[in-house]
XYZ file of N, CA and C in Angstrom:
351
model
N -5.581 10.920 30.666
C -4.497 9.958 30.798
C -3.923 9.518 29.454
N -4.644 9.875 28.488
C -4.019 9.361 26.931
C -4.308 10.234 26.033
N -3.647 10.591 25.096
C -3.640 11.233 23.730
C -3.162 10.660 22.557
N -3.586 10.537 21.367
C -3.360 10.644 20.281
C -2.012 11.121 19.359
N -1.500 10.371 19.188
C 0.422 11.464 18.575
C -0.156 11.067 16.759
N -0.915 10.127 16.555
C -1.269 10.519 14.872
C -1.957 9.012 14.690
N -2.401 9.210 13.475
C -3.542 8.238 13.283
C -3.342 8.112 11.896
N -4.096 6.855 11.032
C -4.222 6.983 9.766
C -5.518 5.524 9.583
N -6.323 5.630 8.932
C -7.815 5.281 8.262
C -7.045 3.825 7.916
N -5.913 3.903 7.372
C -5.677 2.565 6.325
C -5.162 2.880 5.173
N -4.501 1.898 4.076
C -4.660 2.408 3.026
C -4.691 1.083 2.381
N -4.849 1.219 0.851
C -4.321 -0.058 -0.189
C -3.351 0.876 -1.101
N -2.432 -0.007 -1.392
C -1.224 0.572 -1.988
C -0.831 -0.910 -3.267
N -0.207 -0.231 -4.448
C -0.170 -0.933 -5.436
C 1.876 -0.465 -5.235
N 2.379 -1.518 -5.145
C 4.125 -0.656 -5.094
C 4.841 -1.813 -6.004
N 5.368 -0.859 -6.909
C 6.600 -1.838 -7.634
C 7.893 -1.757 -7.183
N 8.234 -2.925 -6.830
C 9.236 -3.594 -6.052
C 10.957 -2.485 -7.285
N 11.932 -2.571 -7.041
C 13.060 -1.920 -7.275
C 13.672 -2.966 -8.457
N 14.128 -2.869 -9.050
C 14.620 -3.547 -10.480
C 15.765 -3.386 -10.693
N 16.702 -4.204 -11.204
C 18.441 -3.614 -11.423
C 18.505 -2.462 -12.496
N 17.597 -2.397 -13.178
C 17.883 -1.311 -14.374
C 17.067 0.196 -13.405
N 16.324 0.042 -12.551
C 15.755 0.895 -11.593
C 17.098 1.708 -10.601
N 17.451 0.630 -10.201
C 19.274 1.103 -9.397
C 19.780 2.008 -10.202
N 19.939 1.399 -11.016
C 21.077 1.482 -12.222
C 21.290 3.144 -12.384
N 18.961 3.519 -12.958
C 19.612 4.818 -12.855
C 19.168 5.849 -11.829
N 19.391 5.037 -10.857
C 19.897 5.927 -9.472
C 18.615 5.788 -8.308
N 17.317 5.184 -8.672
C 16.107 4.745 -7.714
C 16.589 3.885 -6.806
N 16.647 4.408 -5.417
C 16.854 3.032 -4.478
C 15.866 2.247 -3.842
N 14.524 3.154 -3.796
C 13.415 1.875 -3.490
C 12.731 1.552 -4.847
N 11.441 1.308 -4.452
C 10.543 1.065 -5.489
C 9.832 2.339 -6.057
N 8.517 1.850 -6.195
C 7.407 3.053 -6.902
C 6.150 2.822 -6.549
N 5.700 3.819 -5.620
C 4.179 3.765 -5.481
C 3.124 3.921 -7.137
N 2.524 2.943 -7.327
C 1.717 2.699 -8.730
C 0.470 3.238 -7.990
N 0.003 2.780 -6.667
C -1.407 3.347 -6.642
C -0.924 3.587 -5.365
N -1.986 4.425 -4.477
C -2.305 4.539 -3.135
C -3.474 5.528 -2.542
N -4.229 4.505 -1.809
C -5.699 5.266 -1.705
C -6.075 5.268 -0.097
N -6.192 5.785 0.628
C -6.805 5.979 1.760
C -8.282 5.609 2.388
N -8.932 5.815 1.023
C -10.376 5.679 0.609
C -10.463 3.841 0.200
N -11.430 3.956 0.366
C -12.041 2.018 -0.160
C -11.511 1.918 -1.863
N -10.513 0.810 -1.674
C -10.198 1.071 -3.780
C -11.365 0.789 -4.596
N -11.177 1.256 -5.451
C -11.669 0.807 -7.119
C -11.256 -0.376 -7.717
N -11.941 -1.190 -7.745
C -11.197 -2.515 -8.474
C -10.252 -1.736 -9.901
N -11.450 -0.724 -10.808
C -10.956 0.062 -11.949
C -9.926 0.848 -11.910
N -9.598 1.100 -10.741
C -8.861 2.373 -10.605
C -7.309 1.564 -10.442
N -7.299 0.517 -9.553
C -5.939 -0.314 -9.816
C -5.587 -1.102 -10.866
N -6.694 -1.267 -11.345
C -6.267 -1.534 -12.901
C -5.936 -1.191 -13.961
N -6.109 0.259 -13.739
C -5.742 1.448 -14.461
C -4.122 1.727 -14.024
N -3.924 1.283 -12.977
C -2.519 1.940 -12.178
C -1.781 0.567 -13.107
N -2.191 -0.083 -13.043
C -1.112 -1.635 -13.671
C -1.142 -1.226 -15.292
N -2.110 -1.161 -16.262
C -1.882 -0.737 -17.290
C -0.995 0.330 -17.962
N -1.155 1.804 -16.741
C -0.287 2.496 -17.199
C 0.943 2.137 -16.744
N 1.400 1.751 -15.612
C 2.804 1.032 -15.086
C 3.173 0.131 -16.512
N 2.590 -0.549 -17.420
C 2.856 -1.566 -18.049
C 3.246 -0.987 -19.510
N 2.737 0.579 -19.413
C 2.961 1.759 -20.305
C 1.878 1.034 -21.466
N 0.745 0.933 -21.058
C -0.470 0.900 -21.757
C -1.413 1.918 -21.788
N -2.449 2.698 -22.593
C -3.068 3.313 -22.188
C -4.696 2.919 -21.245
N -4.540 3.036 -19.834
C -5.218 2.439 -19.207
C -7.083 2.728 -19.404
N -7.211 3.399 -20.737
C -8.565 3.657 -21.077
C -9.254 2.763 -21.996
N -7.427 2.489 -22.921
C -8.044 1.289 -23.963
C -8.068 -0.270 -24.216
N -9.183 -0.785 -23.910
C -9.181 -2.213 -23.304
C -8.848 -3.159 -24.663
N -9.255 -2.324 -25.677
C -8.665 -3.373 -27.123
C -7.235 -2.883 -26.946
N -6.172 -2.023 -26.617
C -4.690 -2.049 -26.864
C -4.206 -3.538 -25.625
N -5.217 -3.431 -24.502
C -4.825 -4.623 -23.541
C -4.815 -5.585 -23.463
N -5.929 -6.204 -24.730
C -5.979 -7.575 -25.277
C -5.202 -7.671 -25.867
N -4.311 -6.823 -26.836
C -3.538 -7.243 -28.145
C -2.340 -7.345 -27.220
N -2.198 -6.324 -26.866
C -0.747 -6.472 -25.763
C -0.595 -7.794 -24.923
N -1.810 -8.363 -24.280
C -1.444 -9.496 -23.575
C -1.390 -11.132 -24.935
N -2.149 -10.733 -25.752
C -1.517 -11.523 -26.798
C 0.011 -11.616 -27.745
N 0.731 -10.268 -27.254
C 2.489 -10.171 -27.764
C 3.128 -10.199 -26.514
N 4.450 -10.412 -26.873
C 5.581 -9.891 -26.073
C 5.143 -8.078 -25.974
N 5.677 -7.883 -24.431
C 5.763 -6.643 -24.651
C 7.280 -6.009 -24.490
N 6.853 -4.772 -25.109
C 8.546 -4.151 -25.332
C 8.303 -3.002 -24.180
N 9.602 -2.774 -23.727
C 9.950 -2.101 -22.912
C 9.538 -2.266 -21.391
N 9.011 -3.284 -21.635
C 8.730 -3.389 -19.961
C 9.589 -4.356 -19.110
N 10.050 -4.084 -18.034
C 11.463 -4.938 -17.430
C 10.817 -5.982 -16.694
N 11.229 -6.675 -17.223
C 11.223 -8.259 -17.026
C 11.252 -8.580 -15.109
N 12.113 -8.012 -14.606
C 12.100 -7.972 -12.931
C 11.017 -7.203 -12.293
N 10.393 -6.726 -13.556
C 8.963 -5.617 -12.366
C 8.290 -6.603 -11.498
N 8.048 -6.684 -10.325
C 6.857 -7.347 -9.585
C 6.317 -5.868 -9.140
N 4.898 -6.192 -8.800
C 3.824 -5.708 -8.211
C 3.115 -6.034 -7.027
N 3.019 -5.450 -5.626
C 3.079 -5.732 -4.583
C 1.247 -5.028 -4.306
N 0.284 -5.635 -4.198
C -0.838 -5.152 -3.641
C -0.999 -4.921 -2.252
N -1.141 -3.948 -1.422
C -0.948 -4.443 0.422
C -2.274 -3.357 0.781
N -2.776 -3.963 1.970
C -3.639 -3.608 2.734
C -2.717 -3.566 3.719
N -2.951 -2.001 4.008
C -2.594 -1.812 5.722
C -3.745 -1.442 6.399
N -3.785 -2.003 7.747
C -5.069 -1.864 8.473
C -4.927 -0.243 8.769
N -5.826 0.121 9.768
C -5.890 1.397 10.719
C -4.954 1.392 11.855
N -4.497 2.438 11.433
C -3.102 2.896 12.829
C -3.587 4.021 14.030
N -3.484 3.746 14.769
C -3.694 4.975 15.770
C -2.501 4.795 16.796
N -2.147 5.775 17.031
C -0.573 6.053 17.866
C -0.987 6.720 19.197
N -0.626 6.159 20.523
C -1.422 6.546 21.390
C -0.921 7.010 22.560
N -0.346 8.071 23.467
C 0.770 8.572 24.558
C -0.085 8.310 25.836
N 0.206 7.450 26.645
C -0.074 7.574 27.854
C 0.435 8.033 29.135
N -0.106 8.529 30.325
C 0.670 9.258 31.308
C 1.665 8.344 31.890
N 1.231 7.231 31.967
C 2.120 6.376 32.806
C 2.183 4.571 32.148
N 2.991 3.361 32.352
C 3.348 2.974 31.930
C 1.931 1.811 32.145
N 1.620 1.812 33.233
C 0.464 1.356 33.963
C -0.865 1.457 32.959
N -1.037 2.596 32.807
C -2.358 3.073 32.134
C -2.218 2.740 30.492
N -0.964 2.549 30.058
C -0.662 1.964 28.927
C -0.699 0.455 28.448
N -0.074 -0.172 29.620
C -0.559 -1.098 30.057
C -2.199 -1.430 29.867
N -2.883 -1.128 30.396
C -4.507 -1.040 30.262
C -4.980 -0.716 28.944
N -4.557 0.113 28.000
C -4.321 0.831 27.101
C -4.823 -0.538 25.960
N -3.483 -1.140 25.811
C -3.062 -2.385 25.322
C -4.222 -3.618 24.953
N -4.350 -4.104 26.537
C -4.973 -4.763 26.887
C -6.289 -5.041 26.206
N -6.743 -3.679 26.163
C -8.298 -3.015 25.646
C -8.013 -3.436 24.412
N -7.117 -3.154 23.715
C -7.055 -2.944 22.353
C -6.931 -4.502 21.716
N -5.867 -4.990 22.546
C -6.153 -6.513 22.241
C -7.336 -7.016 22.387
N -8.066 -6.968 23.297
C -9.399 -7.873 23.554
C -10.620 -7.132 22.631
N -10.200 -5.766 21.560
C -11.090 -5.770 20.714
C -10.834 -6.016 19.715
N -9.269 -6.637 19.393
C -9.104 -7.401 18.117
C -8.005 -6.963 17.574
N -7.650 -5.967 17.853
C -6.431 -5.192 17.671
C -5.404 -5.983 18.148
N -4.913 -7.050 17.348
C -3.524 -8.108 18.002
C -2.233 -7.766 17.777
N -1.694 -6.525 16.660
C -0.769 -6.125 16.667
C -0.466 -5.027 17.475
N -1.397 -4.904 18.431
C -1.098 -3.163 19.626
C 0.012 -3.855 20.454
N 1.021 -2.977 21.185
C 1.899 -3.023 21.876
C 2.637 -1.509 22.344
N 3.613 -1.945 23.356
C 4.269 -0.496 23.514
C 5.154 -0.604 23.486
N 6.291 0.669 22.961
C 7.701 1.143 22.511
C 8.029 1.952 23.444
């Protein structure tokens, strides 16, 4: 009565938001900085922000001195967006009924954003 149309684990994603000098030359969204499927690295997104910040993300004395200056070249409008997306599973049922039921299940195990399209 049900199948599967696609699934995904989760992810954490590091995304820099779109900038006027980003438009400018010709980017219309943002920029994925990190994205992991797997459980993150505290190190590993910190590595993604350093080099985004055009630091070398190995050397922790260039990161002290840098957060003690102005830095050059880095645009002033960057934000940095950290997001957890939960686990997705996409789910076809035979009938509208059994989807219905479907739902239901999924809500009462915690799953509060399930619904049908």
């Amino acid at each position: 009565d049900f199948y599967t149309t696609s699934s995904c684990s989760g992810r954490v994603s590091l995304f820099a938001d779109p900038t006027t000098s980003t438009k400018a030359g010709g980017l219309k969204g943002g920029e994925w900085v990190y994205v992991s499927h797997e459980p993150a690295e505290a190190g590993a997104i910190v590595a993604a922000v350093r080099e985004k910040l055009g630091e070398d993300p190995e050397d922790e004395d260039e990161c002290e001195k840098k957060a003690n200056e102005t830095s050059q070249g880095i645009d002033p409008e960057c934000s940095l967006v950290l997001r957890f997306e939960p686990f997705i599973l996409s789910v076809e049922a035979s009938s509208v009924e059994h989807g219905g039921r479907f739902v239901a299940a999924a809500r009462d195990a915690g799953f509060r954003e399930s619904g049908i399209t």
